[in-house]
Each structure stands twice: as C-alpha cells, then as structure tokens.
XYZ file of C-alpha atoms in Angstrom:
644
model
C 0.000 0.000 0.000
C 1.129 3.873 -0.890
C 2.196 6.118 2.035
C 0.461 9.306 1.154
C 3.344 11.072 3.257
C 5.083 12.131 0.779
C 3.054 13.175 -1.457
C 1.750 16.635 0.433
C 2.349 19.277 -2.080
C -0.383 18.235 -4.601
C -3.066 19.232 -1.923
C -1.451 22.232 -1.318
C -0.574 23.899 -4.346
C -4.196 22.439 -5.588
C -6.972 22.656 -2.642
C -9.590 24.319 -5.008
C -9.077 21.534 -7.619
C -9.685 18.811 -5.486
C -12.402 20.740 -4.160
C -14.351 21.227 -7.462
C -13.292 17.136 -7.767
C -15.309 16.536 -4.459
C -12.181 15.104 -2.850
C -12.952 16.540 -0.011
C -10.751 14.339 2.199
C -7.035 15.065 2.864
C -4.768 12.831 0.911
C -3.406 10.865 4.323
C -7.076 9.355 4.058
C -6.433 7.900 0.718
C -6.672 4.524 1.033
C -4.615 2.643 -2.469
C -3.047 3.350 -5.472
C -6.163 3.512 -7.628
C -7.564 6.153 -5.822
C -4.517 8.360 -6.306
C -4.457 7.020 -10.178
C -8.438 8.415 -9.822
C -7.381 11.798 -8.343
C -4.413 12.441 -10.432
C -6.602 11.858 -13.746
C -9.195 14.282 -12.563
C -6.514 16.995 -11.755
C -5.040 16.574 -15.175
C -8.794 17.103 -16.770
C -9.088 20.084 -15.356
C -6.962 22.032 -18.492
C -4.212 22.510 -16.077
C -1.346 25.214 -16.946
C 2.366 24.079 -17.919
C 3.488 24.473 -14.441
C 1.059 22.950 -12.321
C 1.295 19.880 -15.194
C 4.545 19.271 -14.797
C 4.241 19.081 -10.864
C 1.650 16.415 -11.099
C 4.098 14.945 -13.815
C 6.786 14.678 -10.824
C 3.781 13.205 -8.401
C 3.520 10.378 -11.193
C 6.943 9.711 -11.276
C 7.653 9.810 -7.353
C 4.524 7.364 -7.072
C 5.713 5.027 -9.683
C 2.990 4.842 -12.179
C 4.696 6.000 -15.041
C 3.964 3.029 -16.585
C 0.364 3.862 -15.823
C -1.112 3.764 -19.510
C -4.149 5.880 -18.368
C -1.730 8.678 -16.746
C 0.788 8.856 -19.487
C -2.471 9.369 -21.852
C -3.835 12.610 -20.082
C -0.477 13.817 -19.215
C 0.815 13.681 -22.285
C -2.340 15.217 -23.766
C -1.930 17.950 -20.771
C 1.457 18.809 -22.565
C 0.340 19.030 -25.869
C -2.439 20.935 -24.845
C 0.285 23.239 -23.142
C 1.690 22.924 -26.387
C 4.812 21.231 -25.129
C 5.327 18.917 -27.740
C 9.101 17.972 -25.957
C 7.876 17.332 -22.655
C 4.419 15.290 -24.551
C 7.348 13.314 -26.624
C 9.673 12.654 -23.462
C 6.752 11.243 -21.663
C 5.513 9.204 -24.360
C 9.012 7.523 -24.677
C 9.026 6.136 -20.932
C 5.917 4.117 -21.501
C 6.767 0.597 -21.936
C 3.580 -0.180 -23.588
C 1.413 2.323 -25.504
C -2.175 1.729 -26.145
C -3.454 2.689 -29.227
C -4.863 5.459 -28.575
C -1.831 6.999 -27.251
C -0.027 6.015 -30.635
C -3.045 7.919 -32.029
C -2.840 11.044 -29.905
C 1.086 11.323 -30.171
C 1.127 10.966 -33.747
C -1.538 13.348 -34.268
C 0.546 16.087 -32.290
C 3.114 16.020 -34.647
C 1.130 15.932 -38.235
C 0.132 19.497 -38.805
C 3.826 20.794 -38.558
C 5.162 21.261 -41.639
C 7.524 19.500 -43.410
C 7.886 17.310 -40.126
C 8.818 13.516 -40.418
C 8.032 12.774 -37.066
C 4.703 11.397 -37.710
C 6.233 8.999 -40.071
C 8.798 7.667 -37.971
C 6.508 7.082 -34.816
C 4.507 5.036 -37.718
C 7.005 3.102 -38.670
C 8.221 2.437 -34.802
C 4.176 1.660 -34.202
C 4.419 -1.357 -37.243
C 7.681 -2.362 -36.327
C 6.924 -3.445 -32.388
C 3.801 -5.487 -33.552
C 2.216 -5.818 -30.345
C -0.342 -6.285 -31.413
C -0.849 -1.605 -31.787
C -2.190 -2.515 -35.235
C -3.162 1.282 -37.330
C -6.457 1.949 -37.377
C -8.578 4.678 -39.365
C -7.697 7.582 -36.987
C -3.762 6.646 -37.147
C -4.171 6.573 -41.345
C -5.976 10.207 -40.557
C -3.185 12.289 -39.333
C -0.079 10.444 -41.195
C -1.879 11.165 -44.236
C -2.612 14.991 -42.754
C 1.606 14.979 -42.274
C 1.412 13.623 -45.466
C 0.239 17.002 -47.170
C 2.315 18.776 -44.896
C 5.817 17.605 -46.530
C 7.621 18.975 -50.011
C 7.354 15.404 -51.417
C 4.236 13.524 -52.170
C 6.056 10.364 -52.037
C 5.025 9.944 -48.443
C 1.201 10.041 -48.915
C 1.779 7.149 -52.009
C 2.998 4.967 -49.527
C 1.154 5.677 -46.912
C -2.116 5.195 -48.974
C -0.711 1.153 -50.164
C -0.796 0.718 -46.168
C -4.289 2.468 -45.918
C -5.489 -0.454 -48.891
C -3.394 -3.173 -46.520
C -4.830 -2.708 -43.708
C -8.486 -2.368 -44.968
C -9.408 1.536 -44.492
C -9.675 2.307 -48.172
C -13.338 2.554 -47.406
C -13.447 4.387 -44.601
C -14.565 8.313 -45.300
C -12.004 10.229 -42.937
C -8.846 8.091 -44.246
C -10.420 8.814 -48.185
C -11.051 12.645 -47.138
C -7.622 12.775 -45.531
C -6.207 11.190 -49.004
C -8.374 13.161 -51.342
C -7.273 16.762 -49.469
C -3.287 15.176 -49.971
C -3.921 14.522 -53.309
C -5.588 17.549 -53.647
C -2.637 20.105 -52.115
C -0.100 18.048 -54.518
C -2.198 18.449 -57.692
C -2.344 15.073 -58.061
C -6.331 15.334 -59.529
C -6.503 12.094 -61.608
C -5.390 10.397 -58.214
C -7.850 12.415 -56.406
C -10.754 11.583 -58.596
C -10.357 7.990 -58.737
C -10.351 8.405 -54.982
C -13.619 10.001 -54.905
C -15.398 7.724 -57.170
C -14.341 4.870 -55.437
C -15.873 5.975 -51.851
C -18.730 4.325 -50.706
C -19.988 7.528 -48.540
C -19.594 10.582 -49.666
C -19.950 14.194 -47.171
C -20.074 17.500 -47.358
C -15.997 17.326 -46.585
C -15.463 14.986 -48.993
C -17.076 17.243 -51.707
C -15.050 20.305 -50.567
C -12.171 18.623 -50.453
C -12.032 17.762 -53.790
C -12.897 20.907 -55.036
C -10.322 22.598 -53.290
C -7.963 20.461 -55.275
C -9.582 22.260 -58.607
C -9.326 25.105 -57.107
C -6.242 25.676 -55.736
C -4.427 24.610 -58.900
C -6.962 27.112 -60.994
C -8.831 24.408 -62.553
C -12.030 26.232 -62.378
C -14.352 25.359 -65.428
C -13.753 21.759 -63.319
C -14.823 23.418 -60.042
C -18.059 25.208 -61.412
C -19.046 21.871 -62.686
C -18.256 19.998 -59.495
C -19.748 22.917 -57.674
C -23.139 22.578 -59.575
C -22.764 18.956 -58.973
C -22.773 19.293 -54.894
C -25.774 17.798 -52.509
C -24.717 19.734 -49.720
C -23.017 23.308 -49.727
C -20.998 24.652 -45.914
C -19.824 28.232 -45.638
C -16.269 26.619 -46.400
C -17.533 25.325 -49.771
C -18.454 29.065 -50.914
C -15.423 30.139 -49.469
C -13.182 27.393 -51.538
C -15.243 28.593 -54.676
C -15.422 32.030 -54.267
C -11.495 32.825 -53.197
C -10.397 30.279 -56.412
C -12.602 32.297 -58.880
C -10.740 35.390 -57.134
C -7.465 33.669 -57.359
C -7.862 33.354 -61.467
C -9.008 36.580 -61.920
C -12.878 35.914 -62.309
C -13.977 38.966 -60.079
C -17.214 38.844 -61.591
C -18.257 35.377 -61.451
C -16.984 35.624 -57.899
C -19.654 38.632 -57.438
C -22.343 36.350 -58.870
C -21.352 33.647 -56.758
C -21.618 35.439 -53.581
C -24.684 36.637 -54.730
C -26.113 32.771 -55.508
C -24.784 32.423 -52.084
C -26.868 35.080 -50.266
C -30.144 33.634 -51.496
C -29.263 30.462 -49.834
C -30.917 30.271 -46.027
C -28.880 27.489 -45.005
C -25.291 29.804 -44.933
C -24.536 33.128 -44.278
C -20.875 34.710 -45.329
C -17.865 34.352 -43.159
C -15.157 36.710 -42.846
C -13.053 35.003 -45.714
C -15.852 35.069 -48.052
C -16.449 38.601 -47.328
C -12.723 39.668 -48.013
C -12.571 37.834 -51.024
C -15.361 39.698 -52.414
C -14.417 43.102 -51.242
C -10.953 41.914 -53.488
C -12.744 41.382 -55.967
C -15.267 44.615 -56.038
C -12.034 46.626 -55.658
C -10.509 45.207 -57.974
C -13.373 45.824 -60.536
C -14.522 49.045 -58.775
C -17.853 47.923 -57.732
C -18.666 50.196 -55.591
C -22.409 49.165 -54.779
C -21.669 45.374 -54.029
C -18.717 46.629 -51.724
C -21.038 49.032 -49.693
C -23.795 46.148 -49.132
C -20.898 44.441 -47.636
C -20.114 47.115 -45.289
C -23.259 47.495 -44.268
C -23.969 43.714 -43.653
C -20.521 43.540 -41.398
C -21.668 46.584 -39.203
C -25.337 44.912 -38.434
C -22.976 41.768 -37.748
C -20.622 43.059 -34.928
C -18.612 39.456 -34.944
C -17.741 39.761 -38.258
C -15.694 43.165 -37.597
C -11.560 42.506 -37.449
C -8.910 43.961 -39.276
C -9.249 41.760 -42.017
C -12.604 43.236 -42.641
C -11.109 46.791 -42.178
C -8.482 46.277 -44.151
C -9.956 44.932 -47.359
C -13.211 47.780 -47.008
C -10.163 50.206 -46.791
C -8.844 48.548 -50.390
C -12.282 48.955 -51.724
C -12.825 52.083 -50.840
C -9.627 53.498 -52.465
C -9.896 51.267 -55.472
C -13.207 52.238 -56.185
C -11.882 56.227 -55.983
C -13.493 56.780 -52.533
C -10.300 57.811 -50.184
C -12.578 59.437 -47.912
C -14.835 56.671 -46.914
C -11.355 54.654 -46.593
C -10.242 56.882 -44.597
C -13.471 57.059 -42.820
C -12.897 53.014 -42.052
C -9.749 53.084 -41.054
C -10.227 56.234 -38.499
C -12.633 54.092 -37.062
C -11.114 51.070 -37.049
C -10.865 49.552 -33.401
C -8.256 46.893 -34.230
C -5.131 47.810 -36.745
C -2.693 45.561 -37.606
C 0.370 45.994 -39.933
C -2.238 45.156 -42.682
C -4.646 47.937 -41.920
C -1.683 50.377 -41.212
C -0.306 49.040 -44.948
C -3.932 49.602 -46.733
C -4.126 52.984 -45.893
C -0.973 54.124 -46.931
C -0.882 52.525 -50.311
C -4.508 53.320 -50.567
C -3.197 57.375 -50.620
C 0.076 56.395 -52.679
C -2.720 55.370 -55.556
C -4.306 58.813 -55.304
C -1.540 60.735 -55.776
C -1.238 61.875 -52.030
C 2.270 61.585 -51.235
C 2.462 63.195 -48.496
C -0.712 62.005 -46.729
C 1.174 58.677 -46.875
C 3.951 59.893 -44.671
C 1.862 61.311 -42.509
C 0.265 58.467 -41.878
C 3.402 55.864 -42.104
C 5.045 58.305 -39.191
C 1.981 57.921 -37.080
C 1.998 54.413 -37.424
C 5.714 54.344 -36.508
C 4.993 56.640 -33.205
C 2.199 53.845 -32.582
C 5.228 51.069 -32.393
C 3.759 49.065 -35.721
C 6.595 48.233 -37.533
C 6.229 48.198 -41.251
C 6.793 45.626 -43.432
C 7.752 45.442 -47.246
C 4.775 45.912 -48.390
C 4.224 49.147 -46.379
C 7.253 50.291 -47.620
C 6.569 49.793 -50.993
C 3.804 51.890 -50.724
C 5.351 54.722 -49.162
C 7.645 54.119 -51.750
C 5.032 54.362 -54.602
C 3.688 57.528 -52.954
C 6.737 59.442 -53.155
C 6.738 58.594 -56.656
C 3.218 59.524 -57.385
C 3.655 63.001 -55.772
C 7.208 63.950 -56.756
C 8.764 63.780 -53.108
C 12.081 62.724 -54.339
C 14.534 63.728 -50.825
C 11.834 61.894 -49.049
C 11.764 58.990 -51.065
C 15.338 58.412 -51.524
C 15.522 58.865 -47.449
C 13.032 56.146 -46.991
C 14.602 53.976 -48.817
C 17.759 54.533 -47.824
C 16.689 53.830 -43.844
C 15.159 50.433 -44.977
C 17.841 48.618 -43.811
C 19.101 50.018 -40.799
C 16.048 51.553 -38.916
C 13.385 48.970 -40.302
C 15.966 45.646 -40.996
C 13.893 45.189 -44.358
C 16.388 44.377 -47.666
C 14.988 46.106 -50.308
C 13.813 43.966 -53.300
C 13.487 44.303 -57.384
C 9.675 46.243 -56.252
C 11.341 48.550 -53.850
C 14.477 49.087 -56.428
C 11.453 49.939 -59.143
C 9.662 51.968 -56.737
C 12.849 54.417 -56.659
C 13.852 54.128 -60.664
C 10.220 55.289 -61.431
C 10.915 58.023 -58.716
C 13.677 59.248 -59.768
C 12.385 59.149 -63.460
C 9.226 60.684 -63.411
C 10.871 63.573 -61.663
C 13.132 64.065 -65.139
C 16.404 62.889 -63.026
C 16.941 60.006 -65.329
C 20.556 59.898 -65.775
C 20.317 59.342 -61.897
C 17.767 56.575 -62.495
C 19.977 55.113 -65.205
C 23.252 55.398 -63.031
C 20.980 54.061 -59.904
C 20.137 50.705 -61.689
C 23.727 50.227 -62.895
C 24.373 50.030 -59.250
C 21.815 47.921 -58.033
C 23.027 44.955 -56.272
C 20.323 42.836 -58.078
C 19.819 42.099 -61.698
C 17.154 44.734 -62.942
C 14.185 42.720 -64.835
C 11.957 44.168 -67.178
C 9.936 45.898 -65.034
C 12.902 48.359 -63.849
C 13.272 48.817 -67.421
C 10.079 49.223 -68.277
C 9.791 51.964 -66.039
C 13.153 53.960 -67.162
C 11.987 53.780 -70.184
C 8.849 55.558 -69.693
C 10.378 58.121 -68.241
C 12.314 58.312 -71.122
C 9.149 58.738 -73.300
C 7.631 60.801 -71.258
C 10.461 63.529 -71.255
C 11.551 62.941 -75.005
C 14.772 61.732 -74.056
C 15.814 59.615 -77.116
C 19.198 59.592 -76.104
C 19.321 57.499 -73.419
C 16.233 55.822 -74.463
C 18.734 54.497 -77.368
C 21.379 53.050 -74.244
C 18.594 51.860 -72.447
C 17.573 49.547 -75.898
C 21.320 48.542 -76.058
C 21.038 47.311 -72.498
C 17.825 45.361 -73.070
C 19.152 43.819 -75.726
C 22.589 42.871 -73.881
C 20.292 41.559 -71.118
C 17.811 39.779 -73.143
C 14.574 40.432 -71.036
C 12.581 39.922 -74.219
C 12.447 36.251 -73.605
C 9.632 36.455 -71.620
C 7.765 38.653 -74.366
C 7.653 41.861 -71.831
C 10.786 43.192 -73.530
C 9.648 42.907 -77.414
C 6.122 44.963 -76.246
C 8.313 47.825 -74.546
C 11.065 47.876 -77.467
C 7.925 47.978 -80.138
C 6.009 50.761 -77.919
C 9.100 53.104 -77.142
C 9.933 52.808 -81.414
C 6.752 53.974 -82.165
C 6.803 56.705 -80.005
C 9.841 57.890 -81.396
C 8.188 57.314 -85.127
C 10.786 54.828 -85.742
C 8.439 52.629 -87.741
C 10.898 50.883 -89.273
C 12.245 49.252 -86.269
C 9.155 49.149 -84.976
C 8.283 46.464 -88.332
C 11.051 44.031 -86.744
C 10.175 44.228 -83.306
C 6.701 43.050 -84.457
C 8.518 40.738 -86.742
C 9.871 38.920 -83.835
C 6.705 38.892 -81.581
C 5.342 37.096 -84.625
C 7.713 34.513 -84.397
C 7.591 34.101 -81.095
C 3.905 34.278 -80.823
C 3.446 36.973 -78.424
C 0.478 39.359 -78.596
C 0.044 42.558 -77.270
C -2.493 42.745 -74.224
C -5.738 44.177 -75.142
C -6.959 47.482 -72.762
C -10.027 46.232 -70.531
C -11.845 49.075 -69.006
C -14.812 48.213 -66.434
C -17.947 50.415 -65.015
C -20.439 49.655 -62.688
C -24.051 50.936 -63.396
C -26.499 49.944 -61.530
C -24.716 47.380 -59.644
C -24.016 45.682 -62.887
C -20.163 45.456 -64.580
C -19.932 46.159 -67.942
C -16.743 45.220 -69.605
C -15.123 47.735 -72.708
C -12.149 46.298 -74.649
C -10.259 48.907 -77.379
C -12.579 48.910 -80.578
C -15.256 46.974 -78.750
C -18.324 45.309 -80.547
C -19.504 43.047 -78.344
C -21.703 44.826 -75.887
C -25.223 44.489 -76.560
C -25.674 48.881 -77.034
C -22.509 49.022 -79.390
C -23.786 51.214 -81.846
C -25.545 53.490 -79.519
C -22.060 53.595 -77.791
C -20.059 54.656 -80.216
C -22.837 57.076 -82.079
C -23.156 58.481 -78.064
C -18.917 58.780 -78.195
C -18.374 60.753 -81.560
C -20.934 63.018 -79.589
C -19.028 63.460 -76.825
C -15.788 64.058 -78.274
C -17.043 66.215 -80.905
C -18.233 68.367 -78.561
C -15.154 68.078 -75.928
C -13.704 69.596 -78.793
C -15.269 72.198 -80.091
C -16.252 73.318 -76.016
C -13.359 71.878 -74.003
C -10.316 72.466 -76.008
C -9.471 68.679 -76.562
C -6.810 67.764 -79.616
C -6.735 64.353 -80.076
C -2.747 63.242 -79.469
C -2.267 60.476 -82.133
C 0.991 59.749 -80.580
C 0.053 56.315 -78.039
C -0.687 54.658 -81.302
C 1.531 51.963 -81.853
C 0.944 51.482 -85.667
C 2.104 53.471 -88.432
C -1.357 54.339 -90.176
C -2.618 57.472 -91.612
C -3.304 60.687 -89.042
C -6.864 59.550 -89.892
C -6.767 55.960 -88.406
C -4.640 57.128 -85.646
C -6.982 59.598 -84.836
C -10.193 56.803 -85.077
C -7.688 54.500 -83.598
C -7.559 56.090 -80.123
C -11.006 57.526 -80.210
C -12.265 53.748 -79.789
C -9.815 53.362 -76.653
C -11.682 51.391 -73.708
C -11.779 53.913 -71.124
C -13.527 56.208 -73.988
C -16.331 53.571 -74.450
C -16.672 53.352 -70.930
C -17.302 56.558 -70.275
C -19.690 57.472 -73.080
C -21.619 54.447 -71.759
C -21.714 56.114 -68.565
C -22.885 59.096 -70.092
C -25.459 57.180 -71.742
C -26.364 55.126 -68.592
C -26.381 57.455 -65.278
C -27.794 60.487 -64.504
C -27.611 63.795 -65.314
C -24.407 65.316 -63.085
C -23.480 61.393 -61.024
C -19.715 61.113 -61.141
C -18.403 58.037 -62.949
C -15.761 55.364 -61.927
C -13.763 53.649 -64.468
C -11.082 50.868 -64.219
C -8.426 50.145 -66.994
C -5.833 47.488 -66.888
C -3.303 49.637 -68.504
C -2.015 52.534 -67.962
C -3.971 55.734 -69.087
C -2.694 56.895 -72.496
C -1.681 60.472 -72.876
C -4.931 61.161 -74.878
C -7.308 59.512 -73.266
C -6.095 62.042 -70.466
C -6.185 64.943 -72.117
C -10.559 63.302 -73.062
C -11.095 62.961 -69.896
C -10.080 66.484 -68.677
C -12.108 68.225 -71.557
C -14.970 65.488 -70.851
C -15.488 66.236 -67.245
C -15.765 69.965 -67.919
C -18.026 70.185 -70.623
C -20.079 67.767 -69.269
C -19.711 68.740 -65.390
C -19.466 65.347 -64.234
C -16.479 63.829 -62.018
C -14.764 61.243 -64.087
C -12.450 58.928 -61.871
C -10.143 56.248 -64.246
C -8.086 54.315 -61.665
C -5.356 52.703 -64.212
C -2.351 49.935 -63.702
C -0.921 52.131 -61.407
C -2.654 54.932 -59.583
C -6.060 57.208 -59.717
C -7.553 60.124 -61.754
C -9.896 62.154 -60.931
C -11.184 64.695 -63.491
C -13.141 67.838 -62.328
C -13.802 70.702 -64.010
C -11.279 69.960 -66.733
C -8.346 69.239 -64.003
C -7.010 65.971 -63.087
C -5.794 65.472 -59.475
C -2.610 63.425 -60.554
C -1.648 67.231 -61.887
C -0.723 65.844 -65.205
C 2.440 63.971 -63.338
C 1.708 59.981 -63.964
C-alpha cells in the first residue's frame, strides 16, 4: 500500500481543484493506489497550466505509475495541450507499452507541422513493435494529414498502399484525408479515382475535392463539381469564391456570392467577405462593396482587421479615399495590414504626403512596417514627386526597419527618380543595383524616357535590353515595339513586331470596367460586343465632338503603336476602352453622377487629355483608376496634376 506522506504538495498547491473534484478528504485518508491514479486523472482534466502539469508529472513519477497507460495518456495530452510537444514526446518515450490510442494522440501532435517527419517515424516504430498496436482509421488520418504537410508527395503514395493493406480504403475520414493530400499536390486524376471509389460521400469529402480544382486554378472543373454538390458549408463558398478570385474571375466571384446570399442554409464568413471586397475593388464595384459594409456593421462578430483592411482597399480602389479613410479612423483593431492599406490606398491617389503622414503615425504607434508598407510609401513618393523623401526612406530600410529592399522597392525608386526628369540618376541608380534589374525596372526607365523625349538614353537603355535579353519572356519585345513607335521609328518598330510574330506573343488588349447599376460592364479597345454598341459609339463621336469644339481637346495620335494614316490614328484612339466606358456612362447614369472607371493599362496620354475636356463640358467627375494609380477629373483638371 502507498504512504500518502510524501506526497503533500499536490493538496497544497491544488486545494480548489480537489475541491471542485469533491475530494474533499485530505490525501493521508487515501486509502490505495487507484484512488490516487483516480485523483491524479481528474486533476489533469481540469486544463491545467504548464506548471502545475509538470508538478503532477513529478507526483507520477515519485509514485511510480509512469507506466500507468491511463496517466501517461492525459499527461501527455496535458502537454500538448500546453503545447509542449518535448515534454508530450519525453513522456511518451518512458511508456513501456502504448495503447493505441496513445499512438493515435502522439502521432496526431506532430502531423500538422510542416515538413515534419516525425509522424512517419513514430509510424514506422508503431508497425515495427507489432504488439499487437495494429493502425487503425484515426492513425491513417493524421499520417496522411503529415502527409500534405511535406515537399514530397512520395510519403502520402505509400502511406495510402498501407491504408489499402490494412483495410481503411473505405473508410470516409482516411479517403477525405487522401483526397485533401492529393488535392494540395495536384495530383487530380489520383484524387478523382479516390472520390469515385468511396462508398460515402460528405459534405468534406465534396469540398475537399474541389479545393484540389481550385487551388491549382482548374475552375471550369470546379463550377461543374460545384453545380454537382448535394450539400453546400460556408467553407464550400469560401473554396469557390477565393479560387474564382485567385484566377481573376472577379465577376463570377460577385455572382457567386450573390447565388450564395439567397441560400438560407449559410450566411458569409469573414473570408468570403474579403474575397469579395478583393474582388469589387478590384473591378470598382462600388455598390456590391457598400452592401458588404453594411452587412458587417449589423454583424458586430464579423468586424476585425481583415474586414477593415480589405473595405479600406475597396474604398480606395473604387476612388473613394474618404470613406477609406473614414474606415480606417474608425477602425478599433489595426494591424500591420490595416496600417499598410491605408498608406498605399493614398500612394494610388496621388497623395504623397498624406502617406507619410500616416506611415510616421503608425511608426509613433510602435507598428513596424513591413515590405509591403514600404513599398507603398515608396510608390507615394513617386506619385507626388517627393524625391529627398523617397530616396531617405529607402535609404533607412535597412538600418532603422531591418527590411532588404527587393526588385519592387528598387522599381519603386527608378520610377521616382524618373518621373521627376532625373533620369541619368535613375539610369546610373540601376547600374548600381546589387540585383539584376528585370523588365519591369526597365520598363519603367523607359517611360520616363518617353515621357520627357529623351531619345538619347532611351537608345542606351535599348542597347542594355538587348545585352540583357529580357525579351524572352515577351515583356521586352512589347516595350522595345512601344518606345519605337513613339519615337516614329516605324521601321524598327516592323522588326520588333517581326519577332513577336515569331515568337507568338500578342500585345495585351486594354479592358476598361464600369459599374451601373450594380451591374459590370466590360469595354475592350474597338469593342463590338456589348449588346448597345452602336448606340455607344454614335453616343462617343458626340461626346468628343463636342469636348472639342467646347473643351479644347486635340486628339494626341501619338500612343498609337501602328504606323497608319493621321486619320486611323486619330479613329484609332477615339475607340480606346476607357472612352467607351465613359460614353456608356454618359449614356447610362444620370444627369451630373460622377463616374468610376477601371483600366488594366495605364492611361494613355490622350485619353487624359478626353477625360479632362470630358469632365468639364459635361460637369461630371470622371475617376479612371489605371495599372498604377487614380484620376480624378473635375472641371477639366485631373488630381494626378498631369504627373503619372
């Protein structure tokens, strides 16, 4: 029989646990071992903290039941809950013989780290003592869950011949478990056979499957699957919705959280909603984006800085930096993220030095940024001309912030430094940089060049491209063609083409988008697909026919890339998207209601000069957010001050 006399500290440092137990009697009056096995496995319910665990831990060892299967169990579950996965591990290794169950429990501590082999090798230790531990469905579970966590699917092959060996092909967690592994590795054909195969089928088993589709942007698969599904979770929209996001299908992801509202049996979590805020900013739908606002403040859970963050996006996207600001004033909760959204939300409308402002409160808050919030304080200075402040910025990156800058930070200051006309600085500044520049740095020196008529270096900068050979990836042959045919250099513009020919690369069409009446319409350059076409473009030669007799407006023939006569230049860039757009909008809105455009591109020199003449002779606010930043037109003025 125990003596109880040395084990006094357990009442003592827990008198209110074994008072909630109803052990009201002191230990002395214990009477055997059980009993203390009984009290010891009631303390270690009670969701102990790391501490007080591990001084019951010494109690089992003093008393000599660490062979105690029942106590090793909850203690080493006590650790893991403590998340102590050393001490859970250590514990585990001093019992002599595991049950099941603790095979189970041990094994499924280790399978969600990633990368992690430990699962695996516990497995194999688990087959190798045959004592009779056989696997079971719950073991095949989480090896096959540390199965998608490694670089390799090589694991989860042979993992899944065991799952057929041991008779658990049928069993719906171990085929769920397999059909998410195949699933994260691409492995679809695998996947489906999987699928097909199971005798039971859930609402986990459907998702998981067409998360595979998903995730690997196989989504004219997904929609059919989708369609296909008995049984739809909040986790199922949110699968379908983010991967329709993910390929750059805002507006079937719209529709689809739309399908999803009119279905009782979910409501929108805060994924979903993000995703869709993503993709109304991205498509500057500004009506579906203020339902959503609305909906989160009636639904005070769903409020977080998630939500705040991507409503600030919207906002700014959608040309509306006051209600961003507005959001993010009132914002409770700011993270990094929210901090981040604002700034770059003001770099995008020109306001430079709102941006610091606002990245030096954030710093006096003790957020620190990261490169993403440097990039768009970055991108601001650029946007407004703040050149010293820029170049400080980036210069501190390092040393006060212990960020490396990388090629978008590098970009950030060429386009800097060459939209303020200091482009032999630019030039010299990327012949320094540390990392090889890619098209994008060159692209941006380049327009620079264009932009202040410097052929000269525009010439070196060729010679480097060429050197370099960026044009593999088709980027380079677009800029090289673009920049000739600015300079009227048709004839090298011919070869450039020439080669894109060859190589089969095509020049990517301008999209513009506007929402009217809470529905998208799509405009591509020379469109004549939308259903009012040829009201459209009888409503355009209206508009600019009067924008130029009554707002000043020349046409500027010179973004056409072609060399045609002045005449087809001129009806060339008259049938620009952004100008079909906004004659629709004419067409379609009110009388005096401002109008939001987005273009994939960046705004050509005479849609600009349109828009100015548009907005005044019309008196309507025109707002064209482009590739890069905002524009808004009043009165014949843009707010980017004709610096872009």
């Amino acid at each position: 029989m125990f003596k109880f006399q040395s084990f006094p500290r357990t009442a003592t440092v827990f008198p209110a646990l074994f008072k909630r137990t109803n052990h009201h009697r002191s230990l002395p009056q214990l009477q055997n071992a059980t009993t203390i096995v009984e009290t010891l496995t009631l303390l270690l319910k009670q969701r102990q903290k790391l501490p007080q665990i591990s001084q019951i831990h010494a109690q089992i060892t003093t008393q000599g039941l660490s062979s105690n299967t029942s106590l090793v169990f909850a203690i080493v579950r006590c650790y893991i809950s403590a998340k102590n996965l050393s001490f859970a591990r250590t514990s585990f290794d001093r019992c002599p013989f595991p049950s099941l169950l603790l095979w189970n429990v041990i094994i499924q501590a280790y399978c969600k780290k990633q990368n992690c082999q430990e699962s695996f090798n516990l497995f194999r230790q688990m087959l190798a003592l045959g004592d009779g531990s056989m696997p079971d469905k719950y073991t095949f579970t989480f090896v096959i869950t540390s199965c998608s966590q490694q670089n390799t699917p090589i694991y989860g092959d042979i993992i899944h011949a065991l799952v057929i060996k041991f008779g658990c092909e049928s069993d719906t967690f171990v085929c769920n478990s397999l059909l998410n592994f195949y699933s994260v590795f691409g492995k679809m054909e695998e996947a489906r056979v999987v699928f097909e195969e199971m005798p039971q089928k859930d609402v986990v088993t459907w998702t998981s499957f067409l998360s595979g589709y998903t995730k690997h942007g196989k989504m004219d698969r997904a929609v059919e699957l989708f369609s296909e599904m008995p049984e739809r979770t909040d986790v199922s929209w949110t699968v379908m919705i983010s991967g329709l996001v993910g390929v750059g299908r805002y507006t079937d992801a719209i529709h689809y959280f739309n399908c999803m509202l009119s279905d009782k049996s979910v409501k929108p979590n805060e994924a979903i909603l993000v995703c869709v805020l993503s993709a109304c900013a991205y498509l500057g739908a500004l009506d579906q984006g203020k339902w959503i606002r609305s909906y989160v403040e009636k639904i005070e859970t769903l409020k977080s800085a998630n939500i705040s963050t991507a409503l600030i996006d919207m906002y700014a996207k959608c040309g509306k930096i006051d209600c961003a600001r507005s959001i993010f004033n009132g914002s409770s909760k700011r993270d990094v993220f929210t901090w981040t959204s604002m700034i770059s939300a003001l770099s995008m409308h020109g306001l430079g030095e709102d941006a610091l402002r606002v990245f030096s409160q954030m710093s006096d808050e003790g957020i620190k940024p990261d490169d993403i919030t440097l990039l768009g304080v970055l991108n601001g200075c650029s946007h407004s001309g703040l050149v010293e402040e820029g170049c400080s910025v980036f210069d501190k990156m390092e040393s006060l912030w212990g960020i490396s800058p990388m090629i978008q930070h590098y970009g950030c200051m060429v386009d800097l430094l060459g939209r303020a006309g200091q482009l032999e600085r630019a030039f010299e500044f990327v012949r320094r940089m540390p990392i090889e520049p890619d098209i994008v740095i060159w692209r941006a020196l380049l327009s620079s060049c264009r932009i202040h008529r410097n052929v000269k270096l525009g010439e070196q900068i060729i010679n480097y491209i060429s050197q370099s050979d960026p044009c593999g990836q088709g980027g380079g042959y677009v800029l090289l063609s673009n920049l000739y045919a600015s300079l009227g250099r048709w004839d090298k513009v011919d070869g450039v083409r020439k080669q894109m020919n060859d190589k089969n690369i095509e020049l990517r069409t301008g999209c513009s988008w506007i929402e009217v009446n809470g529905i998208i319409h799509k405009f591509v350059s020379a469109d004549k697909l939308h259903p009012r076409i040829t009201e459209i473009h009888q409503k355009l030669n209206q508009v600019l026919k009067k924008a130029r007799t009554e707002g000043g407006y020349i046409t500027n023939t010179n973004p056409v890339l072609f060399d045609l006569s002045d005449e087809e230049k001129e009806q060339a860039v008259s049938w620009h998207s952004e100008k079909l757009a906004v004659a629709f909008g004419l067409l379609s809105t009110r009388s005096g209601a401002p109008i939001m455009i987005v273009k994939n591109l960046r705004i050509c020199d005479d849609c600009h000069s349109a828009m100015k003449a548009i907005s005044r002779v019309f008196s309507r606010e025109i707002t064209v957010r482009d590739r890069s930043r905002f524009h808004s037109f009043r009165e014949g003025i843009c707010s980017c001050k004709d610096y872009w």
